[in-house]
CSV table of C-alpha atoms and ligand atoms in Angstrom, one decimal:
chain,number,residue,atom,x,y,z
A,693,MET,CA,-41.8,-74.3,-9.1
A,694,THR,CA,-43.8,-77.2,-8.0
A,695,THR,CA,-46.3,-77.6,-5.1
A,696,LEU,CA,-44.9,-80.5,-3.1
A,697,ALA,CA,-47.9,-81.1,-0.9
A,698,ASP,CA,-50.5,-83.7,-2.0
A,699,PRO,CA,-54.0,-82.3,-2.8
A,700,VAL,CA,-56.6,-82.9,-0.1
A,701,PRO,CA,-60.4,-82.6,-0.2
A,702,GLY,CA,-61.2,-79.0,0.6
A,703,GLY,CA,-58.0,-77.8,-1.0
A,704,ARG,CA,-54.3,-77.6,0.0
A,705,PRO,CA,-53.8,-75.0,2.8
A,706,GLY,CA,-54.2,-71.6,1.3
A,707,ASP,CA,-55.0,-72.8,-2.2
A,708,VAL,CA,-58.7,-71.9,-2.4
A,709,GLU,CA,-58.1,-68.2,-1.4
A,710,ARG,CA,-55.2,-68.1,-3.8
A,711,ALA,CA,-57.2,-69.6,-6.6
A,712,ALA,CA,-60.0,-67.1,-6.1
A,713,GLY,CA,-57.5,-64.2,-6.3
A,714,LEU,CA,-55.9,-65.7,-9.4
A,715,ALA,CA,-59.2,-66.3,-11.1
A,716,GLY,CA,-60.0,-62.6,-10.7
A,717,GLU,CA,-56.6,-61.6,-12.1
A,718,LEU,CA,-57.0,-64.0,-15.0
A,719,ALA,CA,-60.5,-62.8,-15.9
A,720,GLY,CA,-59.1,-59.2,-15.9
A,721,ARG,CA,-56.5,-60.4,-18.5
A,722,GLY,CA,-59.3,-61.9,-20.7
A,723,VAL,CA,-58.8,-65.5,-19.7
A,724,HIS,CA,-62.0,-67.5,-20.0
A,725,GLY,CA,-61.0,-71.0,-19.3
A,726,ILE,CA,-58.3,-73.1,-17.7
A,727,VAL,CA,-56.9,-76.2,-19.4
A,728,LEU,CA,-56.2,-78.9,-16.8
A,729,SER,CA,-53.5,-81.1,-18.3
A,730,TYR,CA,-52.2,-84.5,-17.6
A,731,VAL,CA,-50.4,-87.3,-19.6
A,732,ASP,CA,-51.7,-90.8,-19.7
A,733,THR,CA,-49.7,-94.1,-19.5
A,734,ALA,CA,-49.5,-94.3,-23.4
A,735,GLY,CA,-47.9,-90.8,-23.4
A,736,VAL,CA,-50.9,-89.0,-24.8
A,737,GLY,CA,-51.7,-85.5,-23.3
A,738,ARG,CA,-55.3,-85.4,-22.2
A,739,VAL,CA,-57.2,-82.4,-20.8
A,740,LYS,CA,-60.3,-81.2,-19.1
A,741,THR,CA,-61.1,-77.5,-19.0
A,742,VAL,CA,-63.1,-75.3,-16.5
A,743,PRO,CA,-64.3,-71.7,-16.9
A,744,THR,CA,-61.9,-69.3,-15.1
A,745,GLY,CA,-64.7,-68.6,-12.5
A,746,ARG,CA,-64.5,-72.3,-11.4
A,747,LEU,CA,-60.8,-72.2,-10.5
A,748,ALA,CA,-61.3,-71.9,-6.7
A,749,ASP,CA,-63.9,-74.7,-6.8
A,750,ALA,CA,-61.3,-76.9,-8.7
A,751,ALA,CA,-58.7,-76.0,-6.1
A,752,ALA,CA,-61.1,-77.1,-3.3
A,753,TRP,CA,-62.7,-80.2,-4.7
A,754,GLY,CA,-60.9,-81.1,-7.9
A,755,VAL,CA,-62.5,-81.9,-11.2
A,756,GLY,CA,-63.8,-85.4,-11.9
A,757,MET,CA,-62.2,-87.8,-14.4
A,758,SER,CA,-62.5,-91.5,-14.8
A,759,PRO,CA,-59.5,-93.7,-13.9
A,760,VAL,CA,-60.1,-95.6,-17.1
A,761,PHE,CA,-57.6,-93.2,-18.8
A,762,ASP,CA,-54.8,-95.1,-17.1
A,763,THR,CA,-55.2,-97.8,-19.7
A,764,PHE,CA,-56.1,-95.8,-22.8
A,765,LEU,CA,-54.0,-96.7,-25.8
A,766,ALA,CA,-52.7,-94.1,-28.2
A,767,ASP,CA,-55.6,-94.8,-30.6
A,768,ASP,CA,-58.1,-94.4,-27.7
A,769,THR,CA,-59.0,-98.0,-27.3
A,770,ILE,CA,-59.0,-99.2,-23.7
A,771,VAL,CA,-57.3,-102.3,-22.4
A,772,THR,CA,-58.0,-103.9,-19.0
A,773,SER,CA,-55.7,-105.5,-16.4
A,774,GLY,CA,-56.6,-106.4,-12.9
A,775,GLU,CA,-58.3,-103.4,-11.3
A,776,LEU,CA,-57.4,-101.2,-14.3
A,777,GLY,CA,-59.5,-100.2,-17.2
A,778,SER,CA,-62.8,-100.6,-15.4
A,779,PRO,CA,-65.6,-98.2,-16.3
A,780,ASP,CA,-66.3,-97.8,-12.5
A,781,GLY,CA,-65.1,-95.1,-10.1
A,782,ASP,CA,-63.9,-91.6,-10.4
A,783,LEU,CA,-60.8,-89.5,-9.6
A,784,ARG,CA,-60.4,-85.8,-8.8
A,785,LEU,CA,-58.0,-83.7,-10.8
A,786,TYR,CA,-56.3,-80.9,-8.7
A,787,PRO,CA,-54.5,-78.1,-10.4
A,788,ASP,CA,-51.0,-77.1,-9.2
A,789,LEU,CA,-51.4,-73.4,-8.9
A,790,ASP,CA,-47.6,-72.9,-9.0
A,791,GLY,CA,-47.8,-74.3,-12.6
A,792,LEU,CA,-50.7,-72.1,-13.7
A,793,THR,CA,-49.7,-70.3,-16.9
A,794,VAL,CA,-51.6,-67.9,-19.2
A,795,LEU,CA,-51.3,-69.4,-22.7
A,796,ALA,CA,-49.7,-66.9,-25.0
A,797,GLY,CA,-50.4,-69.0,-28.1
A,798,GLN,CA,-54.1,-69.5,-27.2
A,799,PRO,CA,-55.7,-66.2,-26.3
A,800,GLY,CA,-58.4,-66.6,-23.7
A,801,TRP,CA,-56.9,-69.7,-22.1
A,802,ALA,CA,-54.6,-70.6,-19.2
A,803,TRP,CA,-53.1,-74.0,-18.4
A,804,ALA,CA,-52.2,-75.9,-15.3
A,805,PRO,CA,-50.8,-79.4,-14.6
A,806,VAL,CA,-52.8,-81.6,-12.3
A,807,ASP,CA,-52.4,-84.4,-9.7
A,808,ARG,CA,-55.0,-87.0,-9.3
A,809,ILE,CA,-56.5,-88.2,-6.0
A,810,THR,CA,-59.3,-90.6,-5.2
A,811,GLN,CA,-62.7,-89.5,-4.1
A,812,ASP,CA,-61.8,-90.5,-0.6
A,813,GLY,CA,-58.8,-88.1,-0.7
A,814,HIS,CA,-55.9,-90.5,-1.1
A,815,PRO,CA,-53.2,-90.0,-3.7
A,816,HIS,CA,-54.1,-92.1,-6.8
A,817,PRO,CA,-51.4,-94.8,-7.2
A,818,GLY,CA,-51.7,-94.5,-11.0
A,819,CYS,CA,-50.9,-90.8,-11.0
A,820,SER,CA,-47.6,-90.3,-12.7
A,821,ARG,CA,-47.1,-86.7,-11.5
A,822,THR,CA,-47.7,-87.8,-7.9
A,823,PHE,CA,-45.3,-90.7,-8.4
A,824,LEU,CA,-42.5,-88.3,-9.5
A,825,ARG,CA,-43.3,-85.8,-6.7
A,826,HIS,CA,-43.2,-88.5,-4.0
A,827,LEU,CA,-40.0,-90.0,-5.4
A,828,LEU,CA,-38.3,-86.6,-5.1
A,829,THR,CA,-39.6,-85.8,-1.6
A,830,ASP,CA,-38.4,-89.2,-0.5
A,831,ALA,CA,-34.9,-88.7,-2.1
A,832,ALA,CA,-34.7,-85.3,-0.4
A,833,SER,CA,-35.7,-86.5,3.1
A,834,GLY,CA,-34.1,-90.0,3.0
A,835,LEU,CA,-30.8,-89.2,1.1
A,836,GLY,CA,-30.5,-85.5,1.2
A,837,LEU,CA,-30.4,-85.4,-2.6
A,838,GLY,CA,-32.0,-83.0,-5.0
A,839,PHE,CA,-32.3,-82.9,-8.8
A,840,ARG,CA,-32.4,-80.5,-11.7
A,841,ALA,CA,-33.8,-81.6,-15.0
A,842,ALA,CA,-34.6,-80.6,-18.5
A,843,VAL,CA,-36.4,-82.3,-21.4
A,844,GLU,CA,-35.2,-81.5,-25.0
A,845,ILE,CA,-38.0,-81.1,-27.5
A,846,GLU,CA,-37.6,-82.1,-31.1
A,847,TRP,CA,-40.5,-82.0,-33.6
A,848,ALA,CA,-41.4,-81.9,-37.2
A,849,VAL,CA,-43.3,-79.0,-38.8
A,850,GLY,CA,-45.6,-80.0,-41.5
A,851,LEU,CA,-48.0,-78.1,-43.8
A,852,GLY,CA,-51.5,-77.9,-42.5
A,853,SER,CA,-52.7,-78.3,-46.1
A,854,ALA,CA,-51.1,-81.8,-46.6
A,855,PRO,CA,-53.6,-84.6,-47.5
A,856,ALA,CA,-55.2,-86.1,-44.4
A,857,GLY,CA,-52.8,-88.1,-42.3
A,858,GLU,CA,-49.7,-87.3,-44.5
A,859,PHE,CA,-46.7,-85.3,-43.5
A,860,ALA,CA,-45.4,-82.6,-45.9
A,861,PRO,CA,-42.4,-80.8,-44.4
A,862,ALA,CA,-43.2,-77.1,-44.1
A,863,ALA,CA,-39.5,-76.2,-44.5
A,864,THR,CA,-37.4,-77.7,-47.3
A,865,GLY,CA,-33.9,-76.3,-46.6
A,866,PRO,CA,-30.9,-78.3,-45.4
A,867,ALA,CA,-30.4,-79.7,-42.0
A,868,TYR,CA,-29.6,-76.9,-39.5
A,869,GLY,CA,-30.0,-74.6,-42.5
A,870,ALA,CA,-30.2,-70.9,-42.6
A,871,THR,CA,-32.8,-71.3,-45.3
A,872,ARG,CA,-35.1,-73.3,-43.0
A,873,GLN,CA,-34.9,-70.6,-40.3
A,874,VAL,CA,-36.0,-68.0,-42.8
A,875,GLU,CA,-38.8,-70.2,-44.3
A,876,LEU,CA,-40.4,-70.5,-40.8
A,877,SER,CA,-39.3,-67.1,-39.6
A,878,ASP,CA,-42.8,-65.8,-38.5
A,879,PHE,CA,-43.7,-69.1,-36.8
A,880,GLY,CA,-40.3,-69.1,-35.0
A,881,ALA,CA,-40.6,-65.5,-33.8
A,882,ASP,CA,-44.2,-66.1,-32.5
A,883,LEU,CA,-43.1,-69.3,-30.8
A,884,LEU,CA,-40.2,-67.5,-29.0
A,885,ALA,CA,-42.5,-64.7,-28.0
A,886,ALA,CA,-45.0,-67.1,-26.6
A,887,CYS,CA,-42.4,-69.0,-24.6
A,888,ALA,CA,-41.0,-65.7,-23.2
A,889,ALA,CA,-44.5,-64.6,-22.2
A,890,GLN,CA,-45.1,-67.9,-20.4
A,891,GLY,CA,-41.8,-67.6,-18.5
A,892,VAL,CA,-40.1,-70.4,-20.4
A,893,ASP,CA,-36.4,-69.6,-20.6
A,894,VAL,CA,-35.5,-71.0,-23.9
A,895,ASP,CA,-31.7,-71.8,-24.3
A,896,GLN,CA,-31.8,-72.6,-28.0
A,897,PHE,CA,-34.2,-73.0,-30.9
A,898,HIS,CA,-32.8,-74.4,-34.1
A,899,PRO,CA,-33.6,-76.3,-37.3
A,900,GLU,CA,-32.6,-79.9,-36.7
A,901,TYR,CA,-31.5,-82.7,-39.0
A,902,ALA,CA,-34.6,-84.4,-40.4
A,903,ALA,CA,-37.1,-82.9,-42.9
A,904,GLY,CA,-39.0,-80.0,-41.3
A,905,GLN,CA,-37.4,-80.8,-37.9
A,906,PHE,CA,-36.8,-78.2,-35.2
A,907,GLU,CA,-35.6,-78.3,-31.6
A,908,ILE,CA,-36.2,-76.2,-28.5
A,909,SER,CA,-34.2,-76.7,-25.3
A,910,ALA,CA,-34.9,-74.7,-22.1
A,911,GLY,CA,-33.2,-74.2,-18.7
A,912,ALA,CA,-33.2,-76.8,-15.9
A,913,LEU,CA,-35.9,-76.9,-13.2
A,914,ASP,CA,-36.9,-79.3,-10.5
A,915,PRO,CA,-37.9,-82.5,-12.3
A,916,VAL,CA,-41.7,-82.2,-11.8
A,917,ALA,CA,-41.5,-78.6,-13.2
A,918,ALA,CA,-39.3,-79.8,-16.0
A,919,ALA,CA,-41.9,-82.5,-16.9
A,920,ASP,CA,-44.7,-79.9,-16.7
A,921,ARG,CA,-42.7,-77.5,-18.9
A,922,SER,CA,-42.2,-80.2,-21.6
A,923,VAL,CA,-46.0,-80.6,-21.7
A,924,LEU,CA,-46.6,-76.9,-21.7
A,925,VAL,CA,-44.1,-76.1,-24.4
A,926,ARG,CA,-45.5,-78.8,-26.7
A,927,HIS,CA,-49.0,-77.4,-26.1
A,928,THR,CA,-47.7,-74.0,-27.1
A,929,ILE,CA,-45.8,-75.3,-30.2
A,930,ARG,CA,-49.1,-76.9,-31.4
A,931,ALA,CA,-51.1,-73.8,-30.8
A,932,VAL,CA,-48.7,-71.4,-32.4
A,933,ALA,CA,-48.2,-73.7,-35.4
A,934,ARG,CA,-52.0,-73.9,-35.9
A,935,ARG,CA,-52.2,-70.1,-36.1
A,936,HIS,CA,-49.7,-70.3,-38.9
A,937,GLY,CA,-51.5,-73.0,-40.8
A,938,LEU,CA,-48.9,-75.6,-39.8
A,939,ARG,CA,-49.2,-79.0,-38.2
A,940,VAL,CA,-46.6,-80.4,-35.9
A,941,SER,CA,-45.6,-84.0,-34.9
A,942,PHE,CA,-43.7,-85.0,-31.8
A,943,SER,CA,-43.8,-88.7,-32.8
A,944,PRO,CA,-40.5,-90.5,-32.4
A,945,ALA,CA,-40.7,-91.5,-36.1
A,946,VAL,CA,-42.7,-89.1,-38.3
A,947,ASN,CA,-41.5,-91.3,-41.1
A,948,ALA,CA,-40.4,-94.9,-40.9
A,949,VAL,CA,-36.8,-94.3,-42.0
A,950,GLY,CA,-34.3,-91.6,-41.0
A,951,VAL,CA,-33.5,-89.6,-38.0
A,952,GLY,CA,-36.4,-89.3,-35.5
A,953,ASN,CA,-37.6,-86.9,-32.8
A,954,GLY,CA,-35.9,-87.4,-29.5
A,955,GLY,CA,-36.8,-86.1,-26.1
A,956,HIS,CA,-33.4,-86.4,-24.4
A,957,LEU,CA,-33.4,-86.0,-20.6
A,958,HIS,CA,-30.8,-83.9,-18.8
A,959,LEU,CA,-30.4,-84.6,-15.1
A,960,SER,CA,-28.1,-83.4,-12.4
A,961,LEU,CA,-27.8,-84.6,-8.8
A,962,TRP,CA,-27.3,-82.0,-6.1
A,963,ARG,CA,-26.4,-82.2,-2.4
A,964,ASP,CA,-26.3,-79.1,-0.1
A,965,GLY,CA,-26.6,-76.7,-3.0
A,966,ARG,CA,-23.7,-78.4,-4.9
A,967,ASN,CA,-23.8,-80.0,-8.3
A,968,LEU,CA,-22.3,-83.5,-7.8
A,969,HIS,CA,-21.4,-83.9,-11.5
A,970,THR,CA,-18.4,-81.5,-11.3
A,971,GLY,CA,-15.4,-81.0,-9.1
A,972,GLY,CA,-15.3,-84.6,-7.9
A,973,ALA,CA,-12.4,-87.1,-7.9
A,974,ARG,CA,-13.9,-89.6,-10.4
A,975,ARG,CA,-13.5,-89.6,-14.2
A,976,HIS,CA,-14.4,-86.2,-15.8
A,977,GLY,CA,-14.9,-84.5,-12.5
A,978,MET,CA,-17.8,-86.7,-11.3
A,979,THR,CA,-18.2,-87.3,-7.6
A,980,ALA,CA,-18.7,-90.9,-6.5
A,981,GLU,CA,-22.4,-90.3,-6.1
A,982,ALA,CA,-22.8,-88.8,-9.6
A,983,GLU,CA,-20.9,-91.8,-11.0
A,984,ALA,CA,-23.0,-94.2,-9.0
A,985,PHE,CA,-26.2,-92.5,-10.3
A,986,ALA,CA,-25.0,-92.7,-13.9
A,987,ALA,CA,-24.0,-96.4,-13.4
A,988,GLY,CA,-27.5,-97.1,-11.9
A,989,VAL,CA,-29.2,-95.6,-15.0
A,990,LEU,CA,-26.8,-97.5,-17.4
A,991,ALA,CA,-27.5,-100.8,-15.7
A,992,ARG,CA,-31.3,-100.5,-16.1
A,993,LEU,CA,-31.6,-98.9,-19.6
A,994,PRO,CA,-33.0,-102.0,-21.2
A,995,GLY,CA,-36.1,-102.1,-18.9
A,996,LEU,CA,-36.2,-98.3,-18.8
A,997,THR,CA,-36.9,-98.2,-22.6
A,998,ALA,CA,-40.4,-99.6,-21.9
A,999,VAL,CA,-41.0,-96.3,-20.1
A,1000,THR,CA,-38.8,-93.9,-22.0
A,1001,ALA,CA,-39.5,-95.2,-25.5
A,1002,PRO,CA,-43.1,-96.5,-25.0
A,1003,SER,CA,-44.5,-96.5,-28.6
A,1004,PRO,CA,-44.1,-99.1,-31.4
A,1005,ALA,CA,-42.9,-96.0,-33.3
A,1006,SER,CA,-40.1,-95.5,-30.7
A,1007,TYR,CA,-38.3,-98.5,-32.2
A,1008,LEU,CA,-38.2,-96.9,-35.7
A,1009,ARG,CA,-36.2,-94.1,-34.1
A,1010,LEU,CA,-34.0,-96.3,-31.9
A,1011,ARG,CA,-31.6,-97.4,-34.6
A,1012,PRO,CA,-27.8,-97.2,-34.6
A,1013,SER,CA,-26.0,-94.2,-35.9
A,1014,GLN,CA,-29.0,-91.8,-35.7
A,1015,TRP,CA,-27.9,-90.0,-32.5
A,1016,ALA,CA,-30.6,-91.8,-30.5
A,1017,GLY,CA,-28.2,-93.7,-28.3
A,1018,VAL,CA,-29.1,-97.3,-28.7
A,1019,PHE,CA,-26.2,-99.0,-26.9
A,1020,THR,CA,-25.7,-99.3,-23.1
A,1021,ALA,CA,-22.6,-97.1,-23.4
A,1022,TRP,CA,-21.5,-93.9,-21.8
A,1023,GLY,CA,-18.9,-91.3,-22.6
A,1024,PRO,CA,-18.1,-87.6,-22.4
A,1025,GLU,CA,-19.8,-85.6,-25.2
A,1026,THR,CA,-20.5,-88.8,-27.2
A,1027,ARG,CA,-23.7,-88.5,-29.1
A,1028,GLU,CA,-24.1,-92.1,-30.0
A,1029,CYS,CA,-23.9,-93.4,-26.4
A,1030,ALA,CA,-27.1,-93.8,-24.5
A,1031,LEU,CA,-25.6,-91.7,-21.7
A,1032,ARG,CA,-23.7,-88.6,-22.6
A,1033,LEU,CA,-21.7,-87.0,-19.9
A,1034,ILE,CA,-21.9,-83.2,-20.3
A,1035,THR,CA,-19.0,-81.5,-18.4
A,1036,GLY,CA,-20.1,-78.0,-19.5
A,1037,THR,CA,-17.8,-75.2,-20.6
A,1038,ALA,CA,-15.3,-73.8,-18.2
A,1039,GLY,CA,-17.3,-70.8,-16.9
A,1040,PRO,CA,-20.8,-72.1,-15.9
A,1041,ARG,CA,-19.5,-75.7,-15.2
A,1042,ASP,CA,-20.8,-75.6,-11.6
A,1043,ARG,CA,-24.4,-75.3,-12.9
A,1044,ALA,CA,-24.0,-76.9,-16.4
A,1045,ALA,CA,-22.5,-80.3,-15.8
A,1046,ASN,CA,-25.1,-83.0,-16.1
A,1047,LEU,CA,-26.0,-86.4,-17.4
A,1048,GLU,CA,-27.9,-86.7,-20.7
A,1049,VAL,CA,-30.1,-89.8,-21.3
A,1050,LYS,CA,-30.8,-90.2,-25.0
A,1051,PRO,CA,-33.0,-93.3,-25.6
A,1052,VAL,CA,-36.0,-91.2,-24.6
A,1053,ASP,CA,-38.7,-89.8,-26.9
A,1054,LEU,CA,-41.7,-87.6,-26.6
A,1055,ALA,CA,-44.2,-90.4,-26.7
A,1056,ALA,CA,-43.0,-91.0,-23.1
A,1057,ASN,CA,-45.0,-89.7,-20.2
A,1058,PRO,CA,-42.4,-87.3,-19.0
A,1059,TYR,CA,-43.3,-87.8,-15.3
A,1060,LEU,CA,-42.9,-91.5,-15.6
A,1061,ALA,CA,-39.8,-91.2,-17.7
A,1062,LEU,CA,-38.0,-88.9,-15.3
A,1063,GLY,CA,-39.2,-90.9,-12.3
A,1064,ALA,CA,-38.1,-94.2,-13.6
A,1065,VAL,CA,-34.7,-92.9,-14.7
A,1066,ILE,CA,-34.2,-91.2,-11.3
A,1067,ALA,CA,-35.2,-94.4,-9.5
A,1068,ALA,CA,-32.7,-96.4,-11.5
A,1069,GLY,CA,-30.0,-93.8,-10.7
A,1070,LEU,CA,-30.8,-93.8,-7.0
A,1071,ASP,CA,-30.5,-97.5,-6.9
A,1072,GLY,CA,-27.0,-97.0,-8.3
A,1073,VAL,CA,-26.3,-94.5,-5.5
A,1074,ARG,CA,-27.5,-96.9,-2.8
A,1075,ARG,CA,-25.4,-99.7,-4.3
A,1076,GLU,CA,-22.4,-97.4,-4.8
A,1077,ALA,CA,-22.3,-98.7,-8.4
A,1078,VAL,CA,-19.3,-97.9,-10.6
A,1079,LEU,CA,-19.3,-97.2,-14.4
A,1080,PRO,CA,-17.5,-99.6,-16.8
A,1081,GLY,CA,-15.0,-98.2,-19.3
A,1082,GLU,CA,-16.1,-95.3,-21.3
A,1083,THR,CA,-16.8,-95.3,-25.0
A,1084,THR,CA,-15.6,-92.7,-27.6
A,1085,GLY,CA,-17.0,-92.6,-31.1
A,1086,ASP,CA,-19.9,-94.7,-32.3
A,1087,PRO,CA,-20.4,-97.9,-30.2
A,1088,ALA,CA,-21.7,-99.5,-33.4
A,1089,ARG,CA,-18.1,-99.7,-34.5
A,1090,LEU,CA,-16.8,-101.6,-31.5
A,1091,THR,CA,-15.6,-105.1,-32.0
A,1092,PRO,CA,-17.4,-107.8,-30.0
A,1093,GLU,CA,-14.4,-107.9,-27.6
A,1094,GLU,CA,-14.3,-104.1,-27.2
A,1095,ALA,CA,-18.0,-104.0,-26.6
A,1096,ALA,CA,-17.8,-106.8,-24.0
A,1097,ALA,CA,-15.0,-105.1,-22.1
A,1098,ARG,CA,-17.2,-102.0,-21.7
A,1099,GLU,CA,-20.4,-103.9,-21.1
A,1100,VAL,CA,-21.9,-102.4,-24.2
A,1101,ARG,CA,-25.1,-104.1,-25.4
A,1102,ARG,CA,-27.7,-103.1,-27.9
A,1103,LEU,CA,-30.9,-101.8,-26.3
A,1104,PRO,CA,-34.2,-103.5,-27.1
A,1105,THR,CA,-35.0,-103.4,-30.8
A,1106,SER,CA,-38.8,-103.7,-30.3
A,1107,LEU,CA,-41.4,-102.7,-27.8
A,1108,ALA,CA,-41.9,-106.4,-27.0
A,1109,GLU,CA,-38.2,-106.8,-26.0
A,1110,ALA,CA,-38.4,-103.6,-23.9
A,1111,VAL,CA,-41.5,-104.9,-22.0
A,1112,GLU,CA,-39.7,-108.2,-21.4
A,1113,ALA,CA,-36.7,-106.3,-19.9
A,1114,PHE,CA,-39.1,-104.1,-17.8
A,1115,ARG,CA,-40.9,-107.1,-16.4
A,1116,ALA,CA,-37.6,-108.6,-15.3
A,1117,ASP,CA,-36.4,-105.4,-13.6
A,1118,ASP,CA,-37.4,-105.5,-9.9
A,1119,VAL,CA,-35.9,-102.1,-9.1
A,1120,LEU,CA,-38.1,-100.4,-11.7
A,1121,ARG,CA,-41.2,-102.4,-10.8
A,1122,ASP,CA,-40.8,-101.6,-7.1
A,1123,ALA,CA,-40.2,-97.9,-7.8
A,1124,LEU,CA,-43.3,-97.6,-9.9
A,1125,GLY,CA,-45.5,-99.7,-7.6
A,1126,ALA,CA,-47.9,-102.4,-8.5
A,1127,LEU,CA,-50.6,-100.3,-10.2
A,1128,LEU,CA,-48.3,-98.2,-12.4
A,1129,THR,CA,-46.3,-101.3,-13.3
A,1130,ASP,CA,-49.5,-103.1,-14.4
A,1131,ALA,CA,-50.6,-100.0,-16.3
A,1132,VAL,CA,-47.3,-99.8,-18.2
A,1133,ILE,CA,-47.3,-103.5,-19.1
A,1134,ALA,CA,-51.0,-103.6,-20.1
A,1135,VAL,CA,-50.7,-100.4,-22.3
A,1136,ARG,CA,-47.5,-101.5,-23.9
A,1137,GLU,CA,-48.9,-105.0,-24.7
A,1138,GLY,CA,-52.0,-103.3,-26.1
A,1139,GLU,CA,-49.9,-101.1,-28.4
A,1140,ILE,CA,-47.9,-104.2,-29.5
A,1141,ALA,CA,-51.2,-106.0,-30.4
A,1142,ALA,CA,-52.5,-102.8,-32.2
A,1143,VAL,CA,-49.6,-102.8,-34.7
A,1144,ASP,CA,-49.4,-106.6,-35.2
A,1145,GLY,CA,-48.8,-107.3,-38.9
A,1146,LEU,CA,-48.2,-103.6,-39.9
A,1147,GLU,CA,-45.3,-102.5,-42.0
A,1148,ASP,CA,-42.9,-99.9,-40.6
A,1149,ASP,CA,-44.5,-97.1,-42.7
A,1150,GLN,CA,-47.9,-98.1,-41.5
A,1151,VAL,CA,-46.7,-97.9,-37.8
A,1152,ALA,CA,-45.2,-94.5,-38.4
A,1153,ALA,CA,-48.5,-93.3,-40.0
A,1154,ALA,CA,-50.6,-94.8,-37.1
A,1155,TYR,CA,-48.7,-92.7,-34.5
A,1156,ARG,CA,-47.8,-89.6,-36.6
A,1157,TRP,CA,-50.3,-87.2,-35.2
A,1158,VAL,CA,-51.0,-88.7,-31.7
A,1159,TYR,CA,-48.2,-87.1,-29.7
B,2488,LIG,N1,-32.9,-86.5,-33.4
B,2488,LIG,C1,-32.0,-87.3,-32.5
B,2488,LIG,C2,-32.8,-88.3,-31.7
B,2488,LIG,O1,-33.7,-88.9,-32.2
B,2488,LIG,C3,-31.1,-86.4,-31.6
B,2488,LIG,C4,-30.3,-85.3,-32.4
B,2488,LIG,C5,-29.5,-84.5,-31.4
B,2488,LIG,O2,-28.5,-85.1,-30.9
B,2488,LIG,O3,-29.9,-83.4,-31.0
B,2488,LIG,O4,-32.5,-88.5,-30.6
B,2489,MG,MG1,-31.3,-82.4,-31.2
């Protein structure tokens, strides 16, 4: 659930009384502090915390935080651009009480996502969560469209005892291997218990392909709640891992070569309580609107990668034939296409049919990534866009003629190429607004400069423990 109303000075109607009640309840459960969580433009999770007794005050007046975080880089250096990156001013962080969760992996703590407003009480145009919230309320009121979303989480589990900065896989068994599941049995069981206690309905938890890699996928929610959940689950994975002497990395490329960590997005478009990805007259049961949405996303993928794959390390992952989806191709259940159409199995198809977007990783700010992808899709809906021919198998194997016939192109191979495509994309820039657009470009250019001259393995090492 997500609170749709913007925060206001004095508190959203009813929030202060509710927060006071919740604070009493939390204190009774041994919760001493609340983690107020947001994600910056570089994709780094940042927090402030308040004692539980201050929750009602935070719901009324927010908690101060500098706007300078809009232009932090992943290594904590700060870039400037226009009005961004100045040491002046302050913003207020307001917890969404609907997202308040007692942290099962960190006894004594609860967690809540925040929206940011100015000291004068206006929504902060650089707040990614507010951006996504507004986009969804506009789509509901202007177009009658709703969304369900989920973010897949892949990560690598390393030994806490590894030499500083290095990654030593904590499980050595084969990909998807039974041995790996046994090696990290206690960690896995504690993680599932923590997710259950936090109300996260995990669909699957399994060993993945790369060394020490695992994956969790959870059920679909409204997109803001799905983004919140991806942040919460990662916070939980980190905390549970630490209690087991383990260290985890969500970096797109823990190592410079091999399969990386993805953060695939799943999205479905709904109208009047009906999933538009099934039961329609277009290919694979899509309705015209679901096809137009997919075509809108497909058309803007090059620029989108600046948002969905925002780190120099993202481009170590985005390589052909590693299931990361690096071609502007779509197809039913095709794992090498950037867009995979999931029709679902016969029974739960009404709920399960959705669109999977693969060139997304967990360096991405999930609010910005979901918002930018949805904005691209909605542009397709407005234009009544149609999909080109579908692709089966690995698009890397298409002849130039076959690729041209399906409009299949390679996605950007570097962050610099992605930024160039983003700059040229009016639809994405308009959707994000001037300030968020500036923030994205300034931060990406800062990251590009930060890795200038580094070899691939140095890039992987630089971002290994950031996300
Ligand atoms: N690890 C792959 C990626 O980087 C995804 C594997 C899968 O399809 O689950 O996107
Ligand atoms: Mg996977």
